[in-house]
Amino acid sequence: MLKLTVTYDIRTDVVPWILKSGLTPAECDDGSGRAVDVKAQTVNIESDGTIIYTWKGRRGNTCIGAYDPHTRKNKLLYSFDEEAQVVSCSVNMKWTLLAVSILQSRRNGDMPFRTAPRCLTLLIEIHPIHDIRVLKAVDCIVSVQFLYPVGKAALFPESHLLLISEDRYIDQIHISVVIQEGYRVLIKNTRLPTDRIIEDMTWAQWDMKEQRLYCAVTKGRKSVLNCYQFYPDRNFELVLEVPLQFSLDNDEPRLVNFGFNPYQSDVGASSTLNFSVLSSEIGSMFLCYSHLPPTDNEVSYTIAFVLQGVSKTFTVSVEETETLTEKVIFINLGYYIAVYLPGHFLHLINTRHPKLLCHHLLLSGADASMPSLNTNGYLQSLPYSSILDYSSGKMFEVCINQLYLVKFLQTSTLDCHWLAALHCALIYFKDQTETEAQIVSWICDNIGKCSRFDVIQEFIWASLYRRMCPESINLDKLLPYTSVMKWEGEVPGVTCVTEIAEQSVFRALHLKGFWAELHSNLQSFMYLDAEPCCRYYNNSKLLRKQWKQLIEEMKTEERTSSSLRTILQNAEKVLLTLDKWVSDQRIVPLFQEEKDYQQNILMGVMVENMKDHLMRHLQHMGKKKTEELVINYVAKLLELIRNIMETVWRKYNVRNWKFCFKERGSSSEYAVFHIMCHILQATSGMCVPLPPGFQTLHATLGVRCLPLHTLLCYIDHGILRLTETFIKKLLIDFNNSEKNGQLKLSIITRLPEAASQNICHLWDHPISSSLIARNYVEALLQKLGSKQMYPHNSPSYETDSSVFYSDFLPLNYLTNTLTDVKNLAMNPFEEKEYIDAKFVEEIALKQTSILLQLES
């Protein structure tokens, strides 16, 4: 599942240069330029990517070199006169100073009764090689690490060196240099100033990229993680304290990311805890740890989410083995943390949305295999998705394999795997054009097979989330990202226990960069967690009620209210934004110019409600920016649905399609119609609008693909909606044969009265003529009745209708008939004061036609 790309290999990037330079013993070169037995060892990597390595020189002495990944060039930094056991090494940014810690033999040859220090820490001038200073001569191992200022190195004449001792302290040494003769760099200080950063630390990790130091100290029975930030000058400060849920009180302090000691047989063997700190550029931090060794064929590890204030302990079942010596490896992939146990499993932890277990993807077997890694060696997880394998001398760039993930999605059978893989594929990758098309194709092939969630809804929410929330954590808590609120059942192979973590404490007064972002995100999460409904969802009952009320107001009120005008203006802004994305390459014949007031009202309501929701929680964003964000969100929603349609039409090869009803639909058109029904069902459940023209196209495909009875059932159940564009085209295209007349009549009788009055004049048929006549009679009656020809108290107003005359004969006959019925016959409905006006009207028109000999 993970793709490893080699970015550095000591066998190809370093060894050929060593051989070419003649810096190896004669027995290591067979004359072919190939490495025969060059024992080059990578020992450290610096902030700028410089890789430091050692090898055995021509005279059997130890040499130290550096590889620049930007220029892909090597340089000899220093060579000892004899073989030396280098346990730690670091070079400053300008490659002018080298710090080295070497192991010495326990006894001095000249004075056999005097014990020599075990570790010697040296500071060497290497531009050019000149002076050597002894920084430490102690019996414990001291690791060295130069700081790399963030900025132009010329502005900082000092170099700063960290000394990390097994005696549980860390010092910072400040080294001032001078330049003589234009090139010679010499140490200026006779006595080097030293700051004690921390004492009694039990664990330390170096973040070379961001120049941060994480140290664990014991307070009482618990440990606390101290986070230090180093700045370009000599200043550093304690920024953050994070309480830990476990103790790190080991016999020897464990060091992470301070290079590699090839003479330590089992790195970290004295520690029973595998612990590391990961962070992201957008201001989030994670504490990852697993206890060693695992027992009872289960592996447990914990991810503490500092922002969310929770820790999650995952327990994964593994196959029975005699010994399980491998340790869990944590790899920072940005949006995900990869937890890898070689030979057993790979667990992708969703760092943005860790709440539900179904949003994490657990893989095993071949899906979890990473054969390129030497899992028996020492692996260092680097910032920004990289791994340095010190044993093999290779560095890998790690990412999720896009093709493999899509293939896994297509071949999986479990709903939990579908959900996790779907979110991972849609959110992790930047280039989504091809991936989205492949996922839509998979949805078409598996529509209706998923029982626990709606695949189309998940696709829409996840895709919208990726488009709107790539850089802002604040929007994570406010905008929807899934339709699954609760996962019923288990995820095979893994269980999870969630605990509330203790609150972190900021110690620095003035925060900058990452720490300012982290502090802001923490404040936002604390505020939003206190809110009962901080995440916006569009399918609330209140929104649906508001939508229906506005539709009724649109039908009944002659003048629109100010609120309705605002709603329609919001929809107009969305459509104007959508118009900019029209392309000649689109093949779906959506009628974008169509005015669908129901969908427009839903657009406007969604814009208004989402804008109010975001303004309540993100007041600092401002009204104008919030409105732009929401309009862009709804426009991207419509574009996304339209892109789904484009992919569906291309998948089923529905091209050169004409908007007509004279031909029956093909099997491809029926497949497209089936998918559109599911899209309609998904959007209805989400209560989100559809792009203009969707309803017309859907109804048109329904006429072409469905028999009449089924078509009418679809209309009656609201699956197909009759739009004005659809009705006009239907009445014009079909002739007045018996079959087509039945279809037209069935359609028109299902239209609202107001819509039928606007449409029926397009149909040249006696039924439409009758409808027009009834409407005309009704209009005349209302018009003449309003004139009040007689006073209401006049007797003739009630009885005498002979003076009532109109040029329209059916109206005259109608009035006479009504009078006769009232005077000469008993009306069975008189006691209930009810007259079936429609029935009387039809009888009147029928009798008039007979009297005028219009029909027999």
Coordinates of N, CA and C in Angstrom, one line a residue, residues 798-802 815-827 830:
E798 N -80.5 37.7 -7.0 CA -80.5 36.2 -6.7 C -81.3 35.4 -7.7
T799 N -82.4 36.0 -8.3 CA -83.3 35.1 -9.1 C -83.2 35.4 -10.6
D800 N -83.1 36.6 -11.0 CA -83.2 37.0 -12.4 C -81.9 37.0 -13.0
S801 N -81.7 36.1 -13.9 CA -80.4 36.0 -14.6 C -80.6 36.3 -16.1
S802 N -81.8 36.7 -16.5 CA -82.0 37.0 -18.0 C -81.3 38.2 -18.4
T815 N -75.1 30.2 -17.0 CA -75.9 31.0 -16.1 C -77.3 30.6 -16.1
N816 N -77.9 30.3 -17.3 CA -79.2 29.8 -17.3 C -79.4 28.5 -16.7
T817 N -78.5 27.6 -16.9 CA -78.5 26.3 -16.3 C -78.4 26.3 -14.8
L818 N -77.6 27.2 -14.3 CA -77.5 27.3 -12.9 C -78.8 27.8 -12.3
T819 N -79.4 28.8 -13.0 CA -80.7 29.3 -12.5 C -81.8 28.2 -12.5
D820 N -81.8 27.5 -13.6 CA -82.8 26.4 -13.7 C -82.6 25.3 -12.6
V821 N -81.4 25.0 -12.4 CA -81.1 23.9 -11.4 C -81.5 24.4 -10.0
K822 N -81.3 25.7 -9.8 CA -81.7 26.2 -8.5 C -83.2 26.3 -8.3
N823 N -83.9 26.8 -9.3 CA -85.3 27.0 -9.2 C -86.2 25.8 -9.3
L824 N -85.8 24.9 -10.2 CA -86.7 23.8 -10.6 C -86.3 22.4 -10.0
A825 N -85.2 22.3 -9.4 CA -84.8 21.0 -8.9 C -84.2 21.2 -7.5
M826 N -84.3 20.1 -6.7 CA -83.7 20.1 -5.4 C -82.2 19.7 -5.5
N827 N -81.4 20.5 -5.0 CA -80.0 20.3 -5.1 C -79.6 19.4 -3.8
E830 N -77.5 21.0 -1.2 CA -77.9 22.3 -0.7 C -77.8 22.4 0.8

